[in-house]
Amino acid sequence: MLTTALAGLRAHRLRLLLTFVAIVLGVGFVAGTFVLNDTVQAGFAQRVTADAGKVDVVVLPGEGGGELPEELLERLRALPGVSEAQGLVRGSAPVLGKDGKTAGDAPTTAVSVVRGRLDRTAVVAGAGPGTDDGAAVLDENTAEAQGFRIGDTITVLDHEGDAHRFRLVGLVDTGVDQMLAYTGAVGFTVDTARRMTGAGGYAEIDVAGAAPGLERAVAAAAGPAYRVRTGAQLADELAAAAGANTRLVMLGLFMFGAVAMLVAALVIHNTFTILAAQRTREMALLRCIGATRGQVFGSLLLESAAVGLLASVAGVVTGYGLAALTLTVLASLDAPLPTDAPIALTPLAASGGLAVGLAVTVGAALLPARSATRVPPVAALRDHVGEPAFRAGALRWSFAALLLVAGLGATAVGVFALRPGQEVSLVVVMAGGVLTFLALLVLGPVLVRPLGAFAGWVPRRLSGVPGRLAVDNAARNPKRAATTSVALTVGVTLMTLISVVTVSTRASLTSKLDEQFPIDFLLAAQTGEAVVPRSVAARLRGRPELASVTQVREVRAKVGGERLDVGTFSGPVQPYVVAGSMAGFRAGRAALDERTAERLGVRVGDAVPLETEQAGTVSLTVAALLDGSRSTLPPVTVSARPFDAYFGAVPDSRVMVAVRDGVAPERARAAVDAAAEPYPQVRVSSSTEVRGQFEETLDMLVMVISGLLGLAVLISLFGIANALSLSVHERTRESALLRSLGLTRAQLRHMLTVEALVLSLIGALIGVVLGLGFGWAAMRALLDGAVVEVPVAQIAVFVVLSGAAGALAAVLPARRAARSSIVAALAHT
């Protein structure tokens, strides 16, 4: 049987080619993700170890944070065996761009640059600040974004907001420090860094020395209030922290890989089902000459294992190439990843890819192999095995009904019974989607005929006899057609769902922003702190170009024993009240968002204590509860005059400006910029810019996700081509008979192309319906009061492209069928 199985594998190698490609693509994606993850993690470890290797022992603040005092540094320097000890300073010090405003989306982090062995700053151009208090270094990304070059003068704000000028002497690489990669870094001497940040101590103390037991001596000198680590332990912690931000991305990639392998499994299952049906006489003949059912079963599994193993090996090699290509692209985009690390093909990546490919292939071939064992030996005497008749039995209907009721029920619970915005509601909706998809998978053969008739209505009328034959052929074997088209259904479902969620999210957030704050400009600091002088809003209110100016102020204070943001507002704001009323909002009253009220255990009419700086502890009556998901007011809101009495003349946290109708945007922007110009920390952003950035991010996200899901669609198209190719082989005599009755080669090609088109449209139509339904459900689970929009044009493009791709997949099988000799084909058995 081993010889027979290998001979059968060689005889059917062309029929298995497209299945081979499908496995290669799926395994390549999974293996590539393994390789990419291992390479990035190895790169992080390599770079961190190189930095931390300069340190023998490091002292860090305790779990509660804080700073390390100067006395501790001096105490450590005096220890026997310590050759050097340096304190590192870190704090906020915003760098101003050439426009005079703070650069970036977050304040730049100031760091101290030490000299000697413990210098862990990677200078990539120029030099470090050395002992020059008037010099500074800047991370290369910030310098490039702001147009700074070595030799330029940069302006940096200290902890009190005062501006200081420094000469830029070098550029540094932030390495694996994810916070510095986000905020950017500006480096000074230790004394300058302390002066700029206002730090009274150090964020870290690094110690170098060769004495045995140095770690114990440092720990004894530091005491239990601080954390002491060796250089190796520091490297491990930094590498873990750096790699943590990539784990979610890798998890997402593995999920897309799982989708690709699911689609590949459907293609493999369909291929072996068709092959088993085509080889009925062969299997029966083997049974006639003494082969047992177990031997027949084993021979088919051996074929699947051989195909899976060879394709998985090719997939691992492909995955290595995909990982290399991805790292090259990331390097060109200056991604904050160690893309220069050597590509790591670890045993886990290779074995994982091989195991996944082999398991999926053999698993998908189990049912077809089991069906092949049921072929009676007498089937070897038959001249032709007809198409198997399909009947939807009671068991299929019952199982499908059970899955459908469970799926729709779970979806209804997630949408209507659970609170929107909670993780559990989205998980329940996703579970409902999976169960509903399984129900449709069971019902697939039943749906093929009506959907095939619908999808083939136009081709049947436009293509004449070839079109009618094609539509009938597409539904001739419902089980095969359903399995072929469902592979495409997976990809189209997910792409439709993502499109609905993206468009609806954009519409929902835009609608809420327009309803709550119909503003054109926002003035705020990078961190949202209260740094906007009240004079800015007063100046803006006097401008004729502007229709309204709204101020929001907030501070951190204790409310009901918990530290919360307490604030006030002045201007045209209409909060979303869900209980109580804002009428007569005055001293002694407060409005809380629902979640804050639930957290404090209070309702409308209850009293809650507020600890203030100037009025001591005051009692506030809860006058209203607000919808926190739709309101941008602070969690605890009081009226304006009492707020000043409680906390003094606090600056505004943000100022929102609406432009008068008919005023040119450029003119209004000039007025707003003029009011904010004297204050470097006050940044002006327009609603158009904010929405544009938001939409650009969403569009990029959709593009990336669509590209990843495109792999599943591509694999499913290979499945359609493979099923059609095997079907063409199966219908060799039928095609020759049609040719002999007058069907031309062009008509035969046209018939097979329309058949593939109908199969593709069946899968696409089911995918669109599922995607629309669960896109709506996902939005209702994600956002309360979500605006659900359907991207009709985009979905229509999905359907058209699916049909076109399916027709394209039929080109080679149709061409091969049309070129076959009529006489030879009629002699085919």
PDB file of C-alpha atoms in Angstrom, residues 389-563:
ATOM      1  CA  ALA A 389     -27.358  12.597  -5.070  1.00  0.00           C
ATOM      2  CA  PHE A 390     -27.688  15.091  -2.264  1.00  0.00           C
ATOM      3  CA  ARG A 391     -30.487  14.973   0.248  1.00  0.00           C
ATOM      4  CA  ALA A 392     -30.776  17.265   3.223  1.00  0.00           C
ATOM      5  CA  GLY A 393     -31.706  14.880   5.989  1.00  0.00           C
ATOM      6  CA  ALA A 394     -33.372  15.615   9.281  1.00  0.00           C
ATOM      7  CA  LEU A 395     -30.045  15.433  11.119  1.00  0.00           C
ATOM      8  CA  ARG A 396     -28.542  18.199   8.953  1.00  0.00           C
ATOM      9  CA  TRP A 397     -31.599  20.422   9.416  1.00  0.00           C
ATOM     10  CA  SER A 398     -31.688  19.824  13.165  1.00  0.00           C
ATOM     11  CA  PHE A 399     -27.993  20.482  13.656  1.00  0.00           C
ATOM     12  CA  ALA A 400     -28.124  23.623  11.507  1.00  0.00           C
ATOM     13  CA  ALA A 401     -31.212  24.889  13.354  1.00  0.00           C
ATOM     14  CA  LEU A 402     -29.519  24.314  16.711  1.00  0.00           C
ATOM     15  CA  LEU A 403     -26.391  26.217  15.631  1.00  0.00           C
ATOM     16  CA  LEU A 404     -28.419  29.012  14.053  1.00  0.00           C
ATOM     17  CA  VAL A 405     -30.636  29.512  17.113  1.00  0.00           C
ATOM     18  CA  ALA A 406     -27.566  29.479  19.398  1.00  0.00           C
ATOM     19  CA  GLY A 407     -25.678  31.902  17.152  1.00  0.00           C
ATOM     20  CA  LEU A 408     -28.493  34.397  16.700  1.00  0.00           C
ATOM     21  CA  GLY A 409     -29.403  34.094  20.379  1.00  0.00           C
ATOM     22  CA  ALA A 410     -25.840  34.844  21.501  1.00  0.00           C
ATOM     23  CA  THR A 411     -25.715  37.789  19.111  1.00  0.00           C
ATOM     24  CA  ALA A 412     -29.001  39.150  20.463  1.00  0.00           C
ATOM     25  CA  VAL A 413     -27.713  38.862  24.034  1.00  0.00           C
ATOM     26  CA  GLY A 414     -24.498  40.704  23.122  1.00  0.00           C
ATOM     27  CA  VAL A 415     -26.390  43.491  21.362  1.00  0.00           C
ATOM     28  CA  PHE A 416     -29.507  43.986  23.495  1.00  0.00           C
ATOM     29  CA  ALA A 417     -28.899  42.451  26.938  1.00  0.00           C
ATOM     30  CA  LEU A 418     -25.324  43.522  27.697  1.00  0.00           C
ATOM     31  CA  ARG A 419     -24.030  47.044  28.096  1.00  0.00           C
ATOM     32  CA  PRO A 420     -22.333  48.472  24.968  1.00  0.00           C
ATOM     33  CA  GLY A 421     -18.623  49.159  25.225  1.00  0.00           C
ATOM     34  CA  GLN A 422     -17.895  46.221  27.510  1.00  0.00           C
ATOM     35  CA  GLU A 423     -15.441  43.581  26.373  1.00  0.00           C
ATOM     36  CA  VAL A 424     -17.851  40.774  27.232  1.00  0.00           C
ATOM     37  CA  SER A 425     -20.538  42.107  24.860  1.00  0.00           C
ATOM     38  CA  LEU A 426     -18.163  42.050  21.897  1.00  0.00           C
ATOM     39  CA  VAL A 427     -16.932  38.554  22.816  1.00  0.00           C
ATOM     40  CA  VAL A 428     -20.526  37.265  22.978  1.00  0.00           C
ATOM     41  CA  VAL A 429     -21.299  38.798  19.566  1.00  0.00           C
ATOM     42  CA  MET A 430     -18.164  37.196  18.117  1.00  0.00           C
ATOM     43  CA  ALA A 431     -19.180  33.818  19.548  1.00  0.00           C
ATOM     44  CA  GLY A 432     -22.615  34.279  17.986  1.00  0.00           C
ATOM     45  CA  GLY A 433     -20.970  35.040  14.654  1.00  0.00           C
ATOM     46  CA  VAL A 434     -18.893  31.851  14.769  1.00  0.00           C
ATOM     47  CA  LEU A 435     -21.953  29.721  15.602  1.00  0.00           C
ATOM     48  CA  THR A 436     -23.992  31.349  12.837  1.00  0.00           C
ATOM     49  CA  PHE A 437     -21.178  30.762  10.351  1.00  0.00           C
ATOM     50  CA  LEU A 438     -21.075  27.092  11.354  1.00  0.00           C
ATOM     51  CA  ALA A 439     -24.841  26.881  10.817  1.00  0.00           C
ATOM     52  CA  LEU A 440     -24.469  28.289   7.320  1.00  0.00           C
ATOM     53  CA  LEU A 441     -21.596  25.877   6.718  1.00  0.00           C
ATOM     54  CA  VAL A 442     -23.914  22.980   7.548  1.00  0.00           C
ATOM     55  CA  LEU A 443     -26.677  24.481   5.395  1.00  0.00           C
ATOM     56  CA  GLY A 444     -24.286  25.333   2.564  1.00  0.00           C
ATOM     57  CA  PRO A 445     -25.356  22.490   0.232  1.00  0.00           C
ATOM     58  CA  VAL A 446     -29.002  23.457   0.742  1.00  0.00           C
ATOM     59  CA  LEU A 447     -28.325  27.104  -0.130  1.00  0.00           C
ATOM     60  CA  VAL A 448     -26.284  26.375  -3.249  1.00  0.00           C
ATOM     61  CA  ARG A 449     -29.210  25.856  -5.632  1.00  0.00           C
ATOM     62  CA  PRO A 450     -31.235  29.000  -4.770  1.00  0.00           C
ATOM     63  CA  LEU A 451     -28.116  31.168  -4.490  1.00  0.00           C
ATOM     64  CA  GLY A 452     -26.706  29.680  -7.677  1.00  0.00           C
ATOM     65  CA  ALA A 453     -29.948  30.498  -9.474  1.00  0.00           C
ATOM     66  CA  PHE A 454     -29.831  34.057  -8.143  1.00  0.00           C
ATOM     67  CA  ALA A 455     -26.147  34.616  -8.916  1.00  0.00           C
ATOM     68  CA  GLY A 456     -26.532  32.983 -12.340  1.00  0.00           C
ATOM     69  CA  TRP A 457     -29.709  34.817 -13.365  1.00  0.00           C
ATOM     70  CA  VAL A 458     -27.903  37.352 -15.530  1.00  0.00           C
ATOM     71  CA  PRO A 459     -25.267  34.954 -17.015  1.00  0.00           C
ATOM     72  CA  ARG A 460     -28.021  32.437 -17.847  1.00  0.00           C
ATOM     73  CA  ARG A 461     -29.818  35.037 -19.947  1.00  0.00           C
ATOM     74  CA  LEU A 462     -26.813  36.733 -21.482  1.00  0.00           C
ATOM     75  CA  SER A 463     -24.709  33.675 -22.309  1.00  0.00           C
ATOM     76  CA  GLY A 464     -27.229  31.389 -23.973  1.00  0.00           C
ATOM     77  CA  VAL A 465     -26.645  27.642 -23.827  1.00  0.00           C
ATOM     78  CA  PRO A 466     -23.124  27.865 -22.260  1.00  0.00           C
ATOM     79  CA  GLY A 467     -24.525  30.082 -19.516  1.00  0.00           C
ATOM     80  CA  ARG A 468     -27.421  27.737 -18.722  1.00  0.00           C
ATOM     81  CA  LEU A 469     -25.091  24.735 -18.645  1.00  0.00           C
ATOM     82  CA  ALA A 470     -22.672  26.593 -16.372  1.00  0.00           C
ATOM     83  CA  VAL A 471     -25.358  27.524 -13.841  1.00  0.00           C
ATOM     84  CA  ASP A 472     -26.652  23.951 -13.785  1.00  0.00           C
ATOM     85  CA  ASN A 473     -23.099  22.555 -13.396  1.00  0.00           C
ATOM     86  CA  ALA A 474     -22.383  24.915 -10.473  1.00  0.00           C
ATOM     87  CA  ALA A 475     -25.251  23.345  -8.518  1.00  0.00           C
ATOM     88  CA  ARG A 476     -24.839  19.786  -9.785  1.00  0.00           C
ATOM     89  CA  ASN A 477     -22.881  18.686  -6.715  1.00  0.00           C
ATOM     90  CA  PRO A 478     -24.166  20.925  -3.875  1.00  0.00           C
ATOM     91  CA  LYS A 479     -21.729  19.624  -1.248  1.00  0.00           C
ATOM     92  CA  ARG A 480     -18.711  20.258  -3.470  1.00  0.00           C
ATOM     93  CA  ALA A 481     -19.997  23.663  -4.569  1.00  0.00           C
ATOM     94  CA  ALA A 482     -20.709  24.695  -0.971  1.00  0.00           C
ATOM     95  CA  THR A 483     -17.252  23.663   0.236  1.00  0.00           C
ATOM     96  CA  THR A 484     -15.627  25.424  -2.708  1.00  0.00           C
ATOM     97  CA  SER A 485     -17.491  28.696  -2.234  1.00  0.00           C
ATOM     98  CA  VAL A 486     -17.354  28.791   1.577  1.00  0.00           C
ATOM     99  CA  ALA A 487     -13.577  29.291   1.467  1.00  0.00           C
ATOM    100  CA  LEU A 488     -14.208  32.611  -0.275  1.00  0.00           C
ATOM    101  CA  THR A 489     -17.044  33.354   2.162  1.00  0.00           C
ATOM    102  CA  VAL A 490     -14.594  33.560   5.083  1.00  0.00           C
ATOM    103  CA  GLY A 491     -12.500  36.295   3.478  1.00  0.00           C
ATOM    104  CA  VAL A 492     -15.433  38.326   2.132  1.00  0.00           C
ATOM    105  CA  THR A 493     -17.251  38.112   5.484  1.00  0.00           C
ATOM    106  CA  LEU A 494     -14.304  39.518   7.387  1.00  0.00           C
ATOM    107  CA  MET A 495     -13.562  42.212   4.805  1.00  0.00           C
ATOM    108  CA  THR A 496     -17.210  43.320   4.768  1.00  0.00           C
ATOM    109  CA  LEU A 497     -17.377  43.322   8.563  1.00  0.00           C
ATOM    110  CA  ILE A 498     -14.212  45.415   8.842  1.00  0.00           C
ATOM    111  CA  SER A 499     -15.529  47.872   6.257  1.00  0.00           C
ATOM    112  CA  VAL A 500     -18.851  48.285   8.085  1.00  0.00           C
ATOM    113  CA  VAL A 501     -17.122  48.724  11.458  1.00  0.00           C
ATOM    114  CA  THR A 502     -14.642  51.258  10.070  1.00  0.00           C
ATOM    115  CA  VAL A 503     -17.176  53.408   8.243  1.00  0.00           C
ATOM    116  CA  SER A 504     -19.617  53.237  11.157  1.00  0.00           C
ATOM    117  CA  THR A 505     -16.930  54.105  13.723  1.00  0.00           C
ATOM    118  CA  ARG A 506     -15.965  57.144  11.686  1.00  0.00           C
ATOM    119  CA  ALA A 507     -19.595  58.223  11.362  1.00  0.00           C
ATOM    120  CA  SER A 508     -20.392  57.567  15.034  1.00  0.00           C
ATOM    121  CA  LEU A 509     -17.470  59.493  16.467  1.00  0.00           C
ATOM    122  CA  THR A 510     -17.932  62.355  14.023  1.00  0.00           C
ATOM    123  CA  SER A 511     -21.619  62.526  14.888  1.00  0.00           C
ATOM    124  CA  LYS A 512     -20.941  62.552  18.613  1.00  0.00           C
ATOM    125  CA  LEU A 513     -18.282  65.211  18.246  1.00  0.00           C
ATOM    126  CA  ASP A 514     -20.606  67.367  16.167  1.00  0.00           C
ATOM    127  CA  GLU A 515     -23.477  66.950  18.627  1.00  0.00           C
ATOM    128  CA  GLN A 516     -21.517  67.513  21.805  1.00  0.00           C
ATOM    129  CA  PHE A 517     -19.026  70.142  20.639  1.00  0.00           C
ATOM    130  CA  PRO A 518     -19.730  71.660  17.229  1.00  0.00           C
ATOM    131  CA  ILE A 519     -16.269  73.238  17.283  1.00  0.00           C
ATOM    132  CA  ASP A 520     -13.756  74.174  14.642  1.00  0.00           C
ATOM    133  CA  PHE A 521     -10.614  74.689  16.761  1.00  0.00           C
ATOM    134  CA  LEU A 522      -9.238  73.210  19.978  1.00  0.00           C
ATOM    135  CA  LEU A 523      -6.581  74.899  22.110  1.00  0.00           C
ATOM    136  CA  ALA A 524      -4.843  72.596  24.599  1.00  0.00           C
ATOM    137  CA  ALA A 525      -1.468  71.423  25.841  1.00  0.00           C
ATOM    138  CA  GLN A 526       0.171  68.188  24.726  1.00  0.00           C
ATOM    139  CA  THR A 527      -0.697  66.479  28.000  1.00  0.00           C
ATOM    140  CA  GLY A 528      -4.104  68.094  28.510  1.00  0.00           C
ATOM    141  CA  GLU A 529      -2.860  69.857  31.646  1.00  0.00           C
ATOM    142  CA  ALA A 530      -4.316  73.162  32.749  1.00  0.00           C
ATOM    143  CA  VAL A 531      -1.843  75.522  31.047  1.00  0.00           C
ATOM    144  CA  VAL A 532      -4.083  77.645  28.790  1.00  0.00           C
ATOM    145  CA  PRO A 533      -4.315  81.131  30.353  1.00  0.00           C
ATOM    146  CA  ARG A 534      -7.862  82.395  30.783  1.00  0.00           C
ATOM    147  CA  SER A 535      -6.855  85.510  28.898  1.00  0.00           C
ATOM    148  CA  VAL A 536      -6.684  83.449  25.708  1.00  0.00           C
ATOM    149  CA  ALA A 537     -10.419  82.652  25.848  1.00  0.00           C
ATOM    150  CA  ALA A 538     -11.218  86.251  26.831  1.00  0.00           C
ATOM    151  CA  ARG A 539      -9.297  87.527  23.816  1.00  0.00           C
ATOM    152  CA  LEU A 540     -11.006  85.066  21.495  1.00  0.00           C
ATOM    153  CA  ARG A 541     -14.489  86.059  22.685  1.00  0.00           C
ATOM    154  CA  GLY A 542     -13.858  89.535  21.372  1.00  0.00           C
ATOM    155  CA  ARG A 543     -13.119  88.357  17.833  1.00  0.00           C
ATOM    156  CA  PRO A 544     -15.901  88.959  15.272  1.00  0.00           C
ATOM    157  CA  GLU A 545     -14.853  85.870  13.253  1.00  0.00           C
ATOM    158  CA  LEU A 546     -15.872  83.494  16.041  1.00  0.00           C
ATOM    159  CA  ALA A 547     -19.362  82.361  17.027  1.00  0.00           C
ATOM    160  CA  SER A 548     -18.639  80.757  20.413  1.00  0.00           C
ATOM    161  CA  VAL A 549     -15.815  79.992  22.840  1.00  0.00           C
ATOM    162  CA  THR A 550     -16.100  77.197  25.414  1.00  0.00           C
ATOM    163  CA  GLN A 551     -13.684  76.776  28.319  1.00  0.00           C
ATOM    164  CA  VAL A 552     -13.095  73.581  30.303  1.00  0.00           C
ATOM    165  CA  ARG A 553     -11.026  73.545  33.506  1.00  0.00           C
ATOM    166  CA  GLU A 554     -10.204  70.557  35.693  1.00  0.00           C
ATOM    167  CA  VAL A 555      -8.006  69.505  38.579  1.00  0.00           C
ATOM    168  CA  ARG A 556      -7.306  66.278  40.428  1.00  0.00           C
ATOM    169  CA  ALA A 557      -9.049  66.052  43.790  1.00  0.00           C
ATOM    170  CA  LYS A 558     -10.478  63.566  46.282  1.00  0.00           C
ATOM    171  CA  VAL A 559     -14.168  62.823  45.763  1.00  0.00           C
ATOM    172  CA  GLY A 560     -15.795  60.263  48.021  1.00  0.00           C
ATOM    173  CA  GLY A 561     -12.360  59.095  49.111  1.00  0.00           C
ATOM    174  CA  GLU A 562     -11.059  58.546  45.553  1.00  0.00           C
ATOM    175  CA  ARG A 563      -8.858  60.808  43.438  1.00  0.00           C
TER     176      ARG A 563
END
